[in-house]
mmCIF file of C-alpha atoms in Angstrom:
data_model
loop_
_atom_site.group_PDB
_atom_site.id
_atom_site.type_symbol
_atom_site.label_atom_id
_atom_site.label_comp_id
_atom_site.label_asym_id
_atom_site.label_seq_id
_atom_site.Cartn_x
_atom_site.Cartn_y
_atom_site.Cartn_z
ATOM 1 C CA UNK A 20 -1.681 -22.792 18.718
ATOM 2 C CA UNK A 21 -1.989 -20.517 21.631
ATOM 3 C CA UNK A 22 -3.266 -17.168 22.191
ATOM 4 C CA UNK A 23 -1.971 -14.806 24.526
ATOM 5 C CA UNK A 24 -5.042 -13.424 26.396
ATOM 6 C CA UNK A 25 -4.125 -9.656 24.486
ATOM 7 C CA UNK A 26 -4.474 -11.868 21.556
ATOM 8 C CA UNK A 27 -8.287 -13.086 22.505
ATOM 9 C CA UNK A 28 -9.140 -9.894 23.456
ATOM 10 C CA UNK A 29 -7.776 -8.201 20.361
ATOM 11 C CA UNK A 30 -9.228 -10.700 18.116
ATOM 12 C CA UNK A 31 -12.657 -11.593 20.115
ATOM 13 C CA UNK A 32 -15.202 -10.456 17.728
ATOM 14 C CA UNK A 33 -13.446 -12.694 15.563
ATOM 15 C CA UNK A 34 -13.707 -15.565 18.219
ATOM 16 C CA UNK A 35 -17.516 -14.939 19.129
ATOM 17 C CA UNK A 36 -18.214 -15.245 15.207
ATOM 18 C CA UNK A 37 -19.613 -18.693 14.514
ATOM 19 C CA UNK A 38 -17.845 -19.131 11.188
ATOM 20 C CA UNK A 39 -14.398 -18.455 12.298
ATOM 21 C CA UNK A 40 -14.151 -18.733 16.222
ATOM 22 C CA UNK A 41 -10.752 -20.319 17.958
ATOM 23 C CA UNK A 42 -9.940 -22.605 15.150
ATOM 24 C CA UNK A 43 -10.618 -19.967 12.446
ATOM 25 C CA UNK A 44 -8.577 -17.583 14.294
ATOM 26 C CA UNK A 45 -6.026 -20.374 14.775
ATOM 27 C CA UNK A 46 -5.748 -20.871 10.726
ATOM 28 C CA UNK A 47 -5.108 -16.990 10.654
ATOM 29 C CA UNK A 48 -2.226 -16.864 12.997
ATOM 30 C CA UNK A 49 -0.529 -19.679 10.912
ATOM 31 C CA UNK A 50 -0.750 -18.085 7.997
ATOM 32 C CA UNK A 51 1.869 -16.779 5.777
ATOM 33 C CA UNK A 52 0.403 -13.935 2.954
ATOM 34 C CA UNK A 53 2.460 -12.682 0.614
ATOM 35 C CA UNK A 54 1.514 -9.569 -0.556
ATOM 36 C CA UNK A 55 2.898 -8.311 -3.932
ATOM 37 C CA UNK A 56 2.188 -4.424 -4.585
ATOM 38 C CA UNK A 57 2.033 -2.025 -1.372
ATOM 39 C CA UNK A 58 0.247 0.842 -3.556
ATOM 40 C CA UNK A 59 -3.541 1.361 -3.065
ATOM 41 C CA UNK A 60 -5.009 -2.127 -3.611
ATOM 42 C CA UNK A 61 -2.211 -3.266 -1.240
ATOM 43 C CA UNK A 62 -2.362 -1.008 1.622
ATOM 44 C CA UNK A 63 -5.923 -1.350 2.901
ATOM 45 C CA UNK A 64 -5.322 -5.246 1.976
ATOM 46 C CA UNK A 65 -2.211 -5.654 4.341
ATOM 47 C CA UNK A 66 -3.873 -3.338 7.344
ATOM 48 C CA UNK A 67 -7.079 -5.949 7.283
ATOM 49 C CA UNK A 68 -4.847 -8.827 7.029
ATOM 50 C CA UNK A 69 -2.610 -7.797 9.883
ATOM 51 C CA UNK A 70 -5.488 -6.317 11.795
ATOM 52 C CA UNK A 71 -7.574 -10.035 11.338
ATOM 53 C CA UNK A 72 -4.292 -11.601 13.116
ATOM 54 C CA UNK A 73 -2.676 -13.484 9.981
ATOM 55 C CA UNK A 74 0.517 -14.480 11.272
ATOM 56 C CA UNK A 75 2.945 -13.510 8.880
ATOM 57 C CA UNK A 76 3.131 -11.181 6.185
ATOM 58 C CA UNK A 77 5.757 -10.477 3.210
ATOM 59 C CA UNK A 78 5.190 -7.481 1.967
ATOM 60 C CA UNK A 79 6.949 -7.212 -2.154
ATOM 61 C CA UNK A 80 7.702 -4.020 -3.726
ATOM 62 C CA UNK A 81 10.391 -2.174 -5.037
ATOM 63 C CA UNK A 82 8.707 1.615 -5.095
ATOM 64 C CA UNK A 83 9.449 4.393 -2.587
ATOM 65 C CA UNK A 84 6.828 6.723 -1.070
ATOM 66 C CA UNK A 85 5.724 10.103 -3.072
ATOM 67 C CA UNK A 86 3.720 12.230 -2.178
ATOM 68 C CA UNK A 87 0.986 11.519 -5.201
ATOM 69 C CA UNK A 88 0.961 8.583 -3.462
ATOM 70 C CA UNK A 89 -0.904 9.522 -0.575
ATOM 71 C CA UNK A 90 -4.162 10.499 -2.065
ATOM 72 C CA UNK A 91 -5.181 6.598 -1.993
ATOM 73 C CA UNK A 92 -2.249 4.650 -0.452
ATOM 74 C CA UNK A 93 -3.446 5.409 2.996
ATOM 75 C CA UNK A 94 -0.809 2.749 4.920
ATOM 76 C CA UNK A 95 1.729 5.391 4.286
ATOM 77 C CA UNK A 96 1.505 9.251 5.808
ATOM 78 C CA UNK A 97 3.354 12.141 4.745
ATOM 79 C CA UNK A 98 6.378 11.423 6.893
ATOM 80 C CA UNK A 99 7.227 8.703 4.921
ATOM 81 C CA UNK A 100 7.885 10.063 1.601
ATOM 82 C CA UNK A 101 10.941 9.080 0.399
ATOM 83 C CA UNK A 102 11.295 6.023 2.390
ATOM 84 C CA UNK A 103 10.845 2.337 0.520
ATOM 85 C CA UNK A 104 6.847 1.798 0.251
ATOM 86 C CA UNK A 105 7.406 -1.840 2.339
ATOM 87 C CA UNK A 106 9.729 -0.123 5.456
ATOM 88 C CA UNK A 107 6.888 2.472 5.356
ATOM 89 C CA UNK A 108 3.848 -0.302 5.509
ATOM 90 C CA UNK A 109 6.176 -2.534 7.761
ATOM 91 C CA UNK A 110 5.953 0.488 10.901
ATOM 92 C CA UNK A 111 2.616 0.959 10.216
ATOM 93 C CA UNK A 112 1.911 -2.893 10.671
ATOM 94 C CA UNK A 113 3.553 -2.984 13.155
ATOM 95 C CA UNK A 114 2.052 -0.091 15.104
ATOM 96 C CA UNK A 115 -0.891 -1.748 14.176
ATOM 97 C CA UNK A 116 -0.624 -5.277 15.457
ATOM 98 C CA UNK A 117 2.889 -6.495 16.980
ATOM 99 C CA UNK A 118 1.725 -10.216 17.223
ATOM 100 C CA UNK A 119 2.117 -10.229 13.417
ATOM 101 C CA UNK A 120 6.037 -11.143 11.818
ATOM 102 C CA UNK A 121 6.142 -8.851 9.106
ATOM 103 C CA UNK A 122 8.986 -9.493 5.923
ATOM 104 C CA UNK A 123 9.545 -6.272 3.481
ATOM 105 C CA UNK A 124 11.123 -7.110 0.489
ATOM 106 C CA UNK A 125 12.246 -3.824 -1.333
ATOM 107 C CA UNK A 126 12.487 -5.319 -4.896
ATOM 108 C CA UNK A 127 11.051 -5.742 -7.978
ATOM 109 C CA UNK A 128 9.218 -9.584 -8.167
ATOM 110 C CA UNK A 129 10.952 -10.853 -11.426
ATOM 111 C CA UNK A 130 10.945 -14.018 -13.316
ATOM 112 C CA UNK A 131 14.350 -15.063 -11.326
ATOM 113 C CA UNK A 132 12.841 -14.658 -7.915
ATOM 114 C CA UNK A 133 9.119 -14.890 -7.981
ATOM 115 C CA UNK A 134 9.639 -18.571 -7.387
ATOM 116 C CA UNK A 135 11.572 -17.783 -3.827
ATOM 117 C CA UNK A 136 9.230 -14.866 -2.814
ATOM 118 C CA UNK A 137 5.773 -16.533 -3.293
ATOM 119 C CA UNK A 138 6.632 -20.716 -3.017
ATOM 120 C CA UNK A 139 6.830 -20.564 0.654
ATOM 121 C CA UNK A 140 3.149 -18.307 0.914
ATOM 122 C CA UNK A 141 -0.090 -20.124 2.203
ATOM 123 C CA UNK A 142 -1.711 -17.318 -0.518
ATOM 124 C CA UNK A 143 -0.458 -14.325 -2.670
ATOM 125 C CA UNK A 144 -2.196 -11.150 -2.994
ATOM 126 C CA UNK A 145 -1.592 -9.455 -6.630
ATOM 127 C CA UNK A 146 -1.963 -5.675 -5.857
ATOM 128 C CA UNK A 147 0.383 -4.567 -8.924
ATOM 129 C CA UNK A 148 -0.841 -2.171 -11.334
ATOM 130 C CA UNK A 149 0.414 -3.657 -15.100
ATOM 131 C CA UNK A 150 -0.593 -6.604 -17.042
ATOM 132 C CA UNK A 151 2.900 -8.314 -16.858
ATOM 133 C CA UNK A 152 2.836 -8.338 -13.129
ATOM 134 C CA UNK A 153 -0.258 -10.022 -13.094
ATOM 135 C CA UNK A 154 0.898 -12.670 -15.216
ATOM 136 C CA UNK A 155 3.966 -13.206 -13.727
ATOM 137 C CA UNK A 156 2.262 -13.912 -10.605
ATOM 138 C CA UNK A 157 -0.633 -16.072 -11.555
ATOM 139 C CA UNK A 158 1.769 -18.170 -13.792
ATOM 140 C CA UNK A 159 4.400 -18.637 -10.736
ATOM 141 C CA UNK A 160 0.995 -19.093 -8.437
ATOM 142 C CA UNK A 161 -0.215 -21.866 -10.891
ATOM 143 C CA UNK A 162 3.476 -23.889 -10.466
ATOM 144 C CA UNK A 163 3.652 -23.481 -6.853
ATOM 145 C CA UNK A 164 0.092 -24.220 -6.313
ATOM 146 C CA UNK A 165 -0.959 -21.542 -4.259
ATOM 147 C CA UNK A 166 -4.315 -19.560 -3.964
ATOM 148 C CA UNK A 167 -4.011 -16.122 -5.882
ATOM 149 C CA UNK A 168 -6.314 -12.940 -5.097
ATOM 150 C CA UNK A 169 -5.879 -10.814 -7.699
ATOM 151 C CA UNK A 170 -7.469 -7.545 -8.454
ATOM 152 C CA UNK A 171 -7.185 -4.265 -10.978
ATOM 153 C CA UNK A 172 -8.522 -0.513 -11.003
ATOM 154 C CA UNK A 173 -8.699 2.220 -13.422
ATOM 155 C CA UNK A 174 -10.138 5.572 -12.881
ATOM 156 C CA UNK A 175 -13.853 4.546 -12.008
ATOM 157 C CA UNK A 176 -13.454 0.942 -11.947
ATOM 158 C CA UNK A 177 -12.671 -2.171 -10.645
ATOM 159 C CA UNK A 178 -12.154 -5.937 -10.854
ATOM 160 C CA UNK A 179 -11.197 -9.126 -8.555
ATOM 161 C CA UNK A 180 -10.630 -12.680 -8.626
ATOM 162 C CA UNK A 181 -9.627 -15.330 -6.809
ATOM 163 C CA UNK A 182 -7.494 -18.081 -8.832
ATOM 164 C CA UNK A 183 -7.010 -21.783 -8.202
ATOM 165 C CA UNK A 184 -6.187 -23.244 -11.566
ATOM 166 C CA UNK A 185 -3.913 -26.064 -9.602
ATOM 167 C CA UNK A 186 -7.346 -27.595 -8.446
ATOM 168 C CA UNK A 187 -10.973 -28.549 -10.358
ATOM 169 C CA UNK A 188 -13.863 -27.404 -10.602
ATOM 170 C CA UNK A 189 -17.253 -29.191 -9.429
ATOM 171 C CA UNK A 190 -17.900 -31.308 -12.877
ATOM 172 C CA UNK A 191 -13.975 -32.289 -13.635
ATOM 173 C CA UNK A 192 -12.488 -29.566 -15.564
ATOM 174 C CA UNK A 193 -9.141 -27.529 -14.190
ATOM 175 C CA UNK A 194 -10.270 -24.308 -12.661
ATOM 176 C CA UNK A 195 -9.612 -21.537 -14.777
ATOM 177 C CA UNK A 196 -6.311 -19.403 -15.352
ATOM 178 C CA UNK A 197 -5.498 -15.720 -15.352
ATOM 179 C CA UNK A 198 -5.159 -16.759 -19.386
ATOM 180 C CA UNK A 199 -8.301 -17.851 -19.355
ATOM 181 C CA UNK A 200 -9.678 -14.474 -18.583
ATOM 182 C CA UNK A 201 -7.012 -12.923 -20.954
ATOM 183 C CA UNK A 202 -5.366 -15.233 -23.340
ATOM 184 C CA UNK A 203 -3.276 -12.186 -24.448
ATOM 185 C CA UNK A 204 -1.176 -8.892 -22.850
ATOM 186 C CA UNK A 205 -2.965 -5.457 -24.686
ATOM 187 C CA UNK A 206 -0.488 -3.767 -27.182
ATOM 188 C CA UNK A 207 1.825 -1.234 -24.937
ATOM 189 C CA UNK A 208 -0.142 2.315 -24.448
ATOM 190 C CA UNK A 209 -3.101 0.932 -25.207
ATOM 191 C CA UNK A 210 -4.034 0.907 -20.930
ATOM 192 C CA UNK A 211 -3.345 4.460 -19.575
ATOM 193 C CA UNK A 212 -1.349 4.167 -16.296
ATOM 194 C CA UNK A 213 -2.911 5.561 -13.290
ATOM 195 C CA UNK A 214 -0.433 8.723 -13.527
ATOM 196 C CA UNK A 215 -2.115 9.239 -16.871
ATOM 197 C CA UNK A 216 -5.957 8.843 -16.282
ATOM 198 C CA UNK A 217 -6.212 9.020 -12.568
ATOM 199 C CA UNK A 218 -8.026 7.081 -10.286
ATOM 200 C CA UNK A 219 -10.886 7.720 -7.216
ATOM 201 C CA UNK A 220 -8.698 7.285 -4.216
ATOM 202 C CA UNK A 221 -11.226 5.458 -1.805
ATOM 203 C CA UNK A 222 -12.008 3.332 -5.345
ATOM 204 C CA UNK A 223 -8.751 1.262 -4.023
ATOM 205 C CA UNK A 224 -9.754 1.267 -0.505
ATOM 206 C CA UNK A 225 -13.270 -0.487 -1.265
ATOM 207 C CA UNK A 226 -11.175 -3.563 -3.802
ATOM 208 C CA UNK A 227 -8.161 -3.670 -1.102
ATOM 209 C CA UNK A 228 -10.439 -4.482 1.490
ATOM 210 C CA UNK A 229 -12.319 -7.031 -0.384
ATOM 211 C CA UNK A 230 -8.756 -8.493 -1.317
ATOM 212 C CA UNK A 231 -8.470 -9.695 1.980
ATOM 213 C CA UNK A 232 -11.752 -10.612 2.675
ATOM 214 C CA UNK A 233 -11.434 -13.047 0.226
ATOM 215 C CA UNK A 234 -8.097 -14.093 1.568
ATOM 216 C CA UNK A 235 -9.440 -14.242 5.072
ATOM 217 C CA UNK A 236 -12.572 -17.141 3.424
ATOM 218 C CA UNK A 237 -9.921 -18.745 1.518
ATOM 219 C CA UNK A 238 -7.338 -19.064 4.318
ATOM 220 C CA UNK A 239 -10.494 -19.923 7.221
ATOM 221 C CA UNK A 240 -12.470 -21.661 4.564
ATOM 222 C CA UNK A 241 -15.737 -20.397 4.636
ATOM 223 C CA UNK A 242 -18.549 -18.645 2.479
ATOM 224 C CA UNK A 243 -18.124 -19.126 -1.504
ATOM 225 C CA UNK A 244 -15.032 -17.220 -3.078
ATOM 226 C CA UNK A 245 -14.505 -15.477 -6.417
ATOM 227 C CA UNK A 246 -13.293 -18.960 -7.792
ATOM 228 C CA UNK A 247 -14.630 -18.738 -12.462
ATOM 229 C CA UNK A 248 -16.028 -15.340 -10.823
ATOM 230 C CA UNK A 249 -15.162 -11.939 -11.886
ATOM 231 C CA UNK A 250 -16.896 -9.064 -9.492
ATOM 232 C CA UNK A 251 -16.709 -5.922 -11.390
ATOM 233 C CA UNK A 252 -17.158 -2.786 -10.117
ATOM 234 C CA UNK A 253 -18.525 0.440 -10.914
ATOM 235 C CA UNK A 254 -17.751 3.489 -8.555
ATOM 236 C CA UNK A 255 -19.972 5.705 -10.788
ATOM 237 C CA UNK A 256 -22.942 4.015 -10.683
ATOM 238 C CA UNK A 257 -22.510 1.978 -7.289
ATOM 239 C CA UNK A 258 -22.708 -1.242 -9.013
ATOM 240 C CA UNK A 259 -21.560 -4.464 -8.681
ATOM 241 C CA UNK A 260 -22.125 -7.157 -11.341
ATOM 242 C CA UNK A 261 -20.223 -10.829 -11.249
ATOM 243 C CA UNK A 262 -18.963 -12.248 -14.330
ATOM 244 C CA UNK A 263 -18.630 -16.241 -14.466
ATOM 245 C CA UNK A 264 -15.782 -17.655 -16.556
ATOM 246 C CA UNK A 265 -14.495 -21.037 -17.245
ATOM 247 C CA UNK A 266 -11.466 -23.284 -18.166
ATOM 248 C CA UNK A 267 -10.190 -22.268 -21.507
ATOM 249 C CA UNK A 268 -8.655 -25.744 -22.807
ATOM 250 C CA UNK A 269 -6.456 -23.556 -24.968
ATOM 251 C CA UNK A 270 -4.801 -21.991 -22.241
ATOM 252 C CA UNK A 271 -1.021 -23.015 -21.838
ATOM 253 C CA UNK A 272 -0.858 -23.442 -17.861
ATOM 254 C CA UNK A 273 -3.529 -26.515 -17.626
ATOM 255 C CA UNK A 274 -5.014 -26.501 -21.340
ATOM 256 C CA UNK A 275 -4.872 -29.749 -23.014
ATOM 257 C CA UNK A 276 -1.252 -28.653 -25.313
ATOM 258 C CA UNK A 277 0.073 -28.871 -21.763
ATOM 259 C CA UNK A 278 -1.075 -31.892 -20.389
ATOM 260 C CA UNK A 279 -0.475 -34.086 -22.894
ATOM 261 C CA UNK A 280 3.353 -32.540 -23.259
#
């Protein structure tokens, strides 16, 4: 693949990088991200990702800029309130790098098209905000075998993960699940929305970026990713801790109940 000398220019301190150089840079530009949320986790996440030079990017939501938005969502400006959040992020992708194809979807991912809008991805990014999102997603992930950085934030704090259940581990066993982690959705109300508790705006900005870090390793394939890791984060006290987790064989993706059915 190619590169137009803009290209090596834009992307040389990419190039001159030992771990990623032409053929890193090469795996970028072939590379299809879908990118499911374009609210705070997924704004910073699709400007890093189009600004690193992956190659195409669908961008999945069904909101519309407000102006309480704006306080954290920073791919969107105050000219584009009102307008659907993915034709706001899709100008400001553009503006930002025209060598990258960029797809907005303005709908809701459902059961009935999750399948359609993820199968054809190289990797999803999960930048939702509710629990049933993030199931949705790692269960459609899991059957269409694809990569899945996923991440959540609340007020102060912060989590992310990178799923590959589809593969296994170093001694044998399936990699774990999103049910793994969380075998079961929390009773409704019992997780205040954001509208509700609030968040720290650059809280988002610090996990969005590290959303496509790890998508950038996974897609280039280099360093360790968050793999049976959870990296918490606390904004408070500036503190990151990582949580290992394994295979639950309980689980109903890859648990043993499913495959011996």
């Amino acid at each position: 693949m190619d590169f137009s000398p803009e290209e090596i220019e834009r992307y040389a301190r990419h190039i001159v990088l030992a771990d990623v150089g032409g053929p890193g840079q090469q795996k970028l530009k072939a590379a299809r991200v879908a990118i499911v949320g374009l609210g705070g986790l997924g704004s910073p996440a699709a400007q890093y990702l189009a600004a690193a030079g992956v190659g195409a990017l669908r961008l999945i939501d069904h909101d519309t800029v407000s102006l309480s938005n704006l306080q954290r969502q920073v791919i969107h400006d105050t000219g584009a309130v009102g307008l659907p959040k993915v034709e706001s992020a899709r100008r400001a992708l553009a503006r930002l790098n025209p060598h990258v194809t960029i797809e907005s979807v303005p709908e809701r991912l459902r059961s009935d098209n999750a399948a359609a809008l993820l199968g054809d991805a190289d990797l999803v990014l999960d930048c939702t905000d509710s629990f049933a999102a993030r199931i949705l997603i790692s269960d459609q992930c899991f059957y269409a075998r694809k990569p899945l950085v996923t991440a959540a934030v609340g007020q102060f704090d912060a989590s992310i993960t990178t799923l590959k259940p589809y593969a296994s581990a170093a001694d044998g066993t399936p990699n774990p699940t999103w049910r793994c982690l969380f075998p079961e959705a929390p009773p409704d109300g019992l997780l205040p929305s954001c509208a509700e508790a609030g968040i720290l705006g650059a809280l988002v900005g610090v996990i969005g970026a590290m959303q496509a870090l790890e998508a950038i390793k996974e897609i280039v394939g280099i360093g360790e990713g968050l793999v049976g890791r959870l990296l918490l984060y606390d904004a408070r006290s500036a503190r990151f801790e990582t949580v290992a987790y394994r295979w639950d064989p309980d689980n109903p993706l890859n648990g043993r109940k499913a495959a011996a059915e």
